Amino acid sequence: MILANKWEDYEILECGDGMKKERWGDVVLVRPDPQVIWPRATPDWGKYDALYHRSAKGGGKWDYHKSLPESWIIKYRDRRFKIRPTNFKHTGLFPEQAVNWDWFSKKIKSAKGPVKVLNLFGYTGGATVAAAAAGAEVCHVDAAKGMVAWCRENAALSNLGEAPIRYIVDDCVKFVEREIRRGTQYQGIIMDPPSYGRGSKGEVWQFERDLYGLLQKCTQIFDCNGLFFLVNAYTTGVSPTVVGNLLRESMSAFTGQVSSGEVGLPISNSLNTLPCGLYARWEA
């Protein structure tokens, strides 16, 4: 497991009984997490600002213990991100991904020439902002217009409003197919495909069925002197080794190596760590 342990504005304070207590800047939230199946060490959660209650019918709602702003800003290194509790328990950022941001940022900064990066299923743009801050030209693609707008906000907050970032609202597979026809080449590709999703025109995505096909398409727009290919996933029941195997098979024509494993976060005052998904990396 690789840990995102360089945060100052974020930390997991405690975990147990299916929940995690987190500090996002000065705001403390308690949210469900399906990985937390061990018992809580304390009898209650103590002081917090909001707690998310799941509904038996799906979804849920926030119980606010004090008035919070609609959104607030946290930072990681020289980057800033807007945090906003959503109706689906998310906050607009996956802090465990910071360990991947650091990894590909070093590769971008050490490159001998210009670097173009494609970020598929880009969400609110944590990886896009990190790649742009490292000096890359970035194409950010997501099917949700609101997420792409949020990415633009995060870029502006990080003083990257004028950076060479393309913001694309589109189905990721259809976009890659058009890039193949255009002959576009990228030196870095990042993707965070969902378990299940729909594109901007109702296209259906299923992780186990569609990932390999997308990886194969992406190799057609990957530069022969490319630097890295990163796949993140949160699909339960899928092994990091399986995703690593898919990436290795797809990248067989390129000289490089593949590694895979879990990403995680440390838990304050505990020897435990919280697993937060998986990664597969190809690097030249």
Tab-separated table of C-alpha atoms in Angstrom, residues 11-283:
chain	number	residue	atom	x	y	z
A	11	GLU	CA	-6.415	13.991	8.356
A	12	ILE	CA	-8.429	10.993	9.470
A	13	LEU	CA	-8.946	11.453	13.180
A	14	GLU	CA	-10.669	8.157	13.944
A	15	CYS	CA	-12.337	5.189	12.254
A	16	GLY	CA	-14.694	2.457	13.400
A	17	ASP	CA	-18.092	0.827	12.977
A	18	GLY	CA	-18.382	1.733	9.311
A	19	MET	CA	-17.591	5.442	9.769
A	20	LYS	CA	-14.595	7.765	9.596
A	21	LYS	CA	-14.041	11.103	11.329
A	22	GLU	CA	-12.025	13.526	9.201
A	23	ARG	CA	-10.617	17.026	9.473
A	24	TRP	CA	-10.912	19.089	6.297
A	25	GLY	CA	-9.074	22.266	7.181
A	26	ASP	CA	-10.921	23.516	10.271
A	27	VAL	CA	-14.077	21.482	9.574
A	28	VAL	CA	-14.620	18.025	11.086
A	29	LEU	CA	-16.913	15.627	9.226
A	30	VAL	CA	-18.073	12.089	10.032
A	31	ARG	CA	-18.878	9.976	6.981
A	32	PRO	CA	-19.598	6.309	6.180
A	33	ASP	CA	-16.832	4.168	4.714
A	34	PRO	CA	-17.496	0.548	3.690
A	35	GLN	CA	-13.896	-0.493	4.401
A	36	VAL	CA	-14.158	0.366	8.096
A	37	ILE	CA	-15.431	-2.907	9.547
A	38	TRP	CA	-13.374	-2.788	12.764
A	39	PRO	CA	-14.871	-1.434	16.028
A	40	ARG	CA	-14.611	2.154	17.191
A	41	ALA	CA	-12.088	2.769	19.959
A	42	THR	CA	-14.169	5.477	21.693
A	43	PRO	CA	-17.824	5.374	22.816
A	44	ASP	CA	-18.873	8.301	20.616
A	45	TRP	CA	-17.499	10.637	17.968
A	46	GLY	CA	-16.936	13.568	20.320
A	47	LYS	CA	-16.994	16.988	18.685
A	48	TYR	CA	-17.691	17.291	14.974
A	49	ASP	CA	-19.381	19.753	12.629
A	50	ALA	CA	-21.500	17.454	10.455
A	51	LEU	CA	-22.344	13.759	10.205
A	52	TYR	CA	-23.701	11.971	7.146
A	53	HIS	CA	-26.601	9.582	7.736
A	54	ARG	CA	-27.241	6.919	5.116
A	55	SER	CA	-30.846	6.217	4.150
A	56	ALA	CA	-32.152	2.656	3.878
A	57	LYS	CA	-33.687	3.724	0.559
A	58	GLY	CA	-30.356	4.926	-0.826
A	59	GLY	CA	-28.537	8.224	-0.538
A	60	GLY	CA	-28.720	10.067	2.742
A	61	LYS	CA	-28.364	13.486	4.329
A	62	TRP	CA	-26.035	15.602	6.439
A	63	ASP	CA	-26.811	16.368	10.086
A	64	TYR	CA	-25.123	19.710	10.815
A	65	HIS	CA	-24.101	20.433	14.393
A	66	LYS	CA	-23.207	23.993	13.494
A	67	SER	CA	-23.633	26.327	10.566
A	68	LEU	CA	-21.007	25.714	7.906
A	69	PRO	CA	-20.186	27.694	4.781
A	70	GLU	CA	-21.505	26.199	1.553
A	71	SER	CA	-17.882	25.487	0.616
A	72	TRP	CA	-14.378	26.173	1.904
A	73	ILE	CA	-10.781	25.827	0.708
A	74	ILE	CA	-8.050	23.402	1.718
A	75	LYS	CA	-4.551	23.195	0.305
A	76	TYR	CA	-2.034	20.526	-0.604
A	77	ARG	CA	1.477	21.837	-1.236
A	78	ASP	CA	0.915	24.836	-3.537
A	79	ARG	CA	-2.520	23.709	-4.726
A	80	ARG	CA	-5.921	24.692	-3.410
A	81	PHE	CA	-9.219	22.866	-3.646
A	82	LYS	CA	-12.831	23.740	-2.982
A	83	ILE	CA	-14.517	21.403	-0.510
A	84	ARG	CA	-18.297	21.096	-0.429
A	85	PRO	CA	-20.353	18.342	1.251
A	86	THR	CA	-22.656	16.825	-1.363
A	87	ASN	CA	-25.897	14.879	-1.053
A	88	PHE	CA	-23.998	11.672	-1.824
A	89	LYS	CA	-21.562	12.040	1.140
A	90	HIS	CA	-18.649	13.123	-1.072
A	91	THR	CA	-16.757	16.389	-0.581
A	92	GLY	CA	-15.314	16.926	-4.067
A	93	LEU	CA	-11.848	15.560	-3.324
A	94	PHE	CA	-10.224	12.171	-2.739
A	95	PRO	CA	-7.210	13.024	-0.535
A	96	GLU	CA	-5.623	9.591	-0.905
A	97	GLN	CA	-4.856	10.491	-4.530
A	98	ALA	CA	-2.209	12.971	-3.379
A	99	VAL	CA	0.321	10.147	-3.378
A	100	ASN	CA	-0.339	9.655	-7.106
A	101	TRP	CA	-0.220	13.410	-7.758
A	102	ASP	CA	3.277	13.504	-6.276
A	103	TRP	CA	4.365	10.507	-8.351
A	104	PHE	CA	3.418	11.825	-11.773
A	105	SER	CA	4.330	15.429	-10.907
A	106	LYS	CA	7.952	14.357	-10.470
A	107	LYS	CA	7.877	12.680	-13.869
A	108	ILE	CA	6.425	15.760	-15.548
A	109	LYS	CA	8.959	18.081	-13.924
A	110	SER	CA	11.893	15.865	-14.923
A	111	ALA	CA	10.783	15.474	-18.563
A	112	LYS	CA	13.151	16.831	-21.205
A	113	GLY	CA	10.389	18.295	-23.366
A	114	PRO	CA	6.756	19.425	-23.287
A	115	VAL	CA	4.298	17.017	-21.676
A	116	LYS	CA	0.661	16.589	-22.674
A	117	VAL	CA	-1.543	14.780	-20.156
A	118	LEU	CA	-5.033	13.355	-20.654
A	119	ASN	CA	-7.176	13.008	-17.515
A	120	LEU	CA	-10.234	10.820	-18.156
A	121	PHE	CA	-13.165	10.658	-15.725
A	122	GLY	CA	-11.434	13.687	-14.247
A	123	TYR	CA	-14.081	14.549	-11.600
A	124	THR	CA	-13.243	17.880	-9.893
A	125	GLY	CA	-9.706	17.923	-11.206
A	126	GLY	CA	-7.316	17.063	-8.392
A	127	ALA	CA	-5.041	15.255	-10.851
A	128	THR	CA	-5.567	17.913	-13.528
A	129	VAL	CA	-4.481	20.694	-11.178
A	130	ALA	CA	-1.459	18.681	-10.015
A	131	ALA	CA	-0.329	17.948	-13.577
A	132	ALA	CA	-0.813	21.559	-14.680
A	133	ALA	CA	1.064	22.830	-11.610
A	134	ALA	CA	3.963	20.533	-12.578
A	135	GLY	CA	4.107	22.162	-16.017
A	136	ALA	CA	2.007	19.885	-18.235
A	137	GLU	CA	-0.581	20.817	-20.826
A	138	VAL	CA	-3.705	18.988	-19.652
A	139	CYS	CA	-6.936	17.810	-21.229
A	140	HIS	CA	-9.604	17.218	-18.554
A	141	VAL	CA	-12.591	15.067	-19.591
A	142	ASP	CA	-15.706	14.202	-17.601
A	143	ALA	CA	-19.308	13.547	-18.601
A	144	ALA	CA	-20.682	15.737	-15.786
A	145	LYS	CA	-20.784	19.445	-16.592
A	146	GLY	CA	-20.818	20.397	-12.908
A	147	MET	CA	-17.639	18.429	-12.186
A	148	VAL	CA	-15.813	20.063	-15.081
A	149	ALA	CA	-16.883	23.492	-13.795
A	150	TRP	CA	-15.601	22.529	-10.328
A	151	CYS	CA	-12.261	21.580	-11.874
A	152	ARG	CA	-12.050	25.013	-13.478
A	153	GLU	CA	-12.662	26.574	-10.047
A	154	ASN	CA	-9.910	24.474	-8.472
A	155	ALA	CA	-7.484	25.507	-11.202
A	156	ALA	CA	-8.276	29.179	-10.610
A	157	LEU	CA	-7.848	28.749	-6.838
A	158	SER	CA	-4.384	27.302	-7.518
A	159	ASN	CA	-3.427	30.282	-9.731
A	160	LEU	CA	-3.744	28.103	-12.818
A	161	GLY	CA	-6.640	29.952	-14.405
A	162	GLU	CA	-4.484	30.766	-17.439
A	163	ALA	CA	-2.734	27.390	-17.549
A	164	PRO	CA	-3.025	25.286	-20.742
A	165	ILE	CA	-5.976	23.168	-19.585
A	166	ARG	CA	-8.748	22.015	-21.916
A	167	TYR	CA	-12.065	21.411	-20.147
A	168	ILE	CA	-14.173	18.840	-21.995
A	169	VAL	CA	-17.701	17.675	-21.094
A	170	ASP	CA	-18.029	14.404	-22.949
A	171	ASP	CA	-18.220	10.626	-22.767
A	172	CYS	CA	-14.630	9.513	-22.183
A	173	VAL	CA	-14.670	6.589	-24.622
A	174	LYS	CA	-16.163	8.690	-27.427
A	175	PHE	CA	-13.603	11.434	-26.770
A	176	VAL	CA	-10.687	8.988	-26.991
A	177	GLU	CA	-12.072	7.618	-30.256
A	178	ARG	CA	-12.108	11.132	-31.712
A	179	GLU	CA	-8.557	11.762	-30.475
A	180	ILE	CA	-7.480	8.599	-32.321
A	181	ARG	CA	-8.974	9.947	-35.555
A	182	ARG	CA	-7.298	13.317	-34.969
A	183	GLY	CA	-3.925	11.687	-34.382
A	184	THR	CA	-3.437	13.383	-30.996
A	185	GLN	CA	-0.635	12.040	-28.817
A	186	TYR	CA	-0.169	12.249	-25.044
A	187	GLN	CA	2.902	11.623	-22.917
A	188	GLY	CA	0.806	10.919	-19.811
A	189	ILE	CA	-2.641	9.383	-19.328
A	190	ILE	CA	-4.619	9.322	-16.080
A	191	MET	CA	-7.998	7.695	-15.612
A	192	ASP	CA	-10.313	7.086	-12.688
A	193	PRO	CA	-13.103	4.991	-14.224
A	194	PRO	CA	-16.250	4.393	-12.163
A	195	SER	CA	-17.747	0.995	-11.442
A	196	TYR	CA	-20.812	2.029	-13.417
A	197	GLY	CA	-21.719	5.249	-15.136
A	198	ARG	CA	-23.458	7.014	-17.985
A	199	GLY	CA	-21.952	9.377	-20.518
A	200	SER	CA	-23.261	12.760	-21.551
A	201	LYS	CA	-25.602	11.129	-24.083
A	202	GLY	CA	-26.634	8.143	-21.994
A	203	GLU	CA	-23.724	5.854	-22.880
A	204	VAL	CA	-23.391	3.045	-20.322
A	205	TRP	CA	-20.027	2.237	-18.742
A	206	GLN	CA	-19.298	-0.976	-16.781
A	207	PHE	CA	-15.845	-1.329	-15.268
A	208	GLU	CA	-15.246	-5.063	-15.677
A	209	ARG	CA	-16.680	-5.118	-19.196
A	210	ASP	CA	-15.280	-1.894	-20.644
A	211	LEU	CA	-11.932	-1.100	-18.981
A	212	TYR	CA	-9.720	-3.239	-21.209
A	213	GLY	CA	-11.258	-1.846	-24.375
A	214	LEU	CA	-10.657	1.710	-23.210
A	215	LEU	CA	-7.062	0.917	-22.255
A	216	GLN	CA	-6.444	-0.487	-25.734
A	217	LYS	CA	-7.902	2.621	-27.359
A	218	CYS	CA	-5.721	4.829	-25.142
A	219	THR	CA	-2.554	3.092	-26.315
A	220	GLN	CA	-3.318	4.452	-29.798
A	221	ILE	CA	-2.980	8.024	-28.496
A	222	PHE	CA	-0.040	7.320	-26.189
A	223	ASP	CA	3.246	8.743	-27.405
A	224	CYS	CA	6.026	6.249	-28.165
A	225	ASN	CA	8.184	8.302	-25.787
A	226	GLY	CA	5.428	8.585	-23.185
A	227	LEU	CA	6.181	8.934	-19.488
A	228	PHE	CA	3.361	7.360	-17.501
A	229	PHE	CA	-0.077	5.762	-17.517
A	230	LEU	CA	-2.076	5.735	-14.276
A	231	VAL	CA	-5.326	3.877	-13.602
A	232	ASN	CA	-7.200	4.530	-10.352
A	233	ALA	CA	-10.212	2.476	-9.323
A	234	TYR	CA	-12.651	2.136	-6.448
A	235	THR	CA	-14.593	-0.855	-7.791
A	236	THR	CA	-15.136	-3.374	-4.996
A	237	GLY	CA	-14.180	-6.967	-5.642
A	238	VAL	CA	-11.519	-6.115	-8.236
A	239	SER	CA	-7.914	-6.893	-7.335
A	240	PRO	CA	-5.113	-4.390	-7.999
A	241	THR	CA	-3.267	-7.258	-9.687
A	242	VAL	CA	-6.106	-7.699	-12.180
A	243	VAL	CA	-6.011	-4.006	-13.154
A	244	GLY	CA	-2.219	-4.190	-13.335
A	245	ASN	CA	-2.502	-7.194	-15.646
A	246	LEU	CA	-4.940	-5.350	-17.915
A	247	LEU	CA	-2.616	-2.347	-18.089
A	248	ARG	CA	0.430	-4.544	-18.768
A	249	GLU	CA	-1.347	-6.383	-21.592
A	250	SER	CA	-2.519	-3.104	-23.106
A	251	MET	CA	0.943	-1.499	-22.929
A	252	SER	CA	2.862	-4.530	-24.249
A	253	ALA	CA	4.119	-2.569	-27.263
A	254	PHE	CA	5.783	0.029	-25.022
A	255	THR	CA	9.005	-0.406	-23.063
A	256	GLY	CA	8.281	0.122	-19.383
A	257	GLN	CA	7.181	-1.493	-16.167
A	258	VAL	CA	3.851	-1.904	-14.383
A	259	SER	CA	3.185	-1.808	-10.654
A	260	SER	CA	-0.109	-2.087	-8.809
A	261	GLY	CA	-1.463	-1.985	-5.291
A	262	GLU	CA	-3.673	-0.084	-2.889
A	263	VAL	CA	-3.736	3.593	-2.028
A	264	GLY	CA	-4.485	4.516	1.550
A	265	LEU	CA	-4.504	7.109	4.291
A	266	PRO	CA	-2.958	7.049	7.762
A	267	ILE	CA	-5.220	7.272	10.799
A	268	SER	CA	-4.047	9.667	13.491
A	269	ASN	CA	-2.930	8.065	16.764
A	270	SER	CA	-3.411	4.575	15.330
A	271	LEU	CA	-1.296	1.856	13.788
A	272	ASN	CA	-4.152	1.166	11.372
A	273	THR	CA	-4.382	2.582	7.865
A	274	LEU	CA	-7.495	3.067	5.759
A	275	PRO	CA	-7.466	1.424	2.306
A	276	CYS	CA	-9.024	3.796	-0.226
A	277	GLY	CA	-8.989	2.065	-3.593
A	278	LEU	CA	-6.395	0.697	-5.963
A	279	TYR	CA	-3.919	1.865	-8.569
A	280	ALA	CA	-2.029	0.461	-11.527
A	281	ARG	CA	0.928	2.418	-12.907
A	282	TRP	CA	2.918	2.049	-16.099
A	283	GLU	CA	6.145	4.041	-16.297
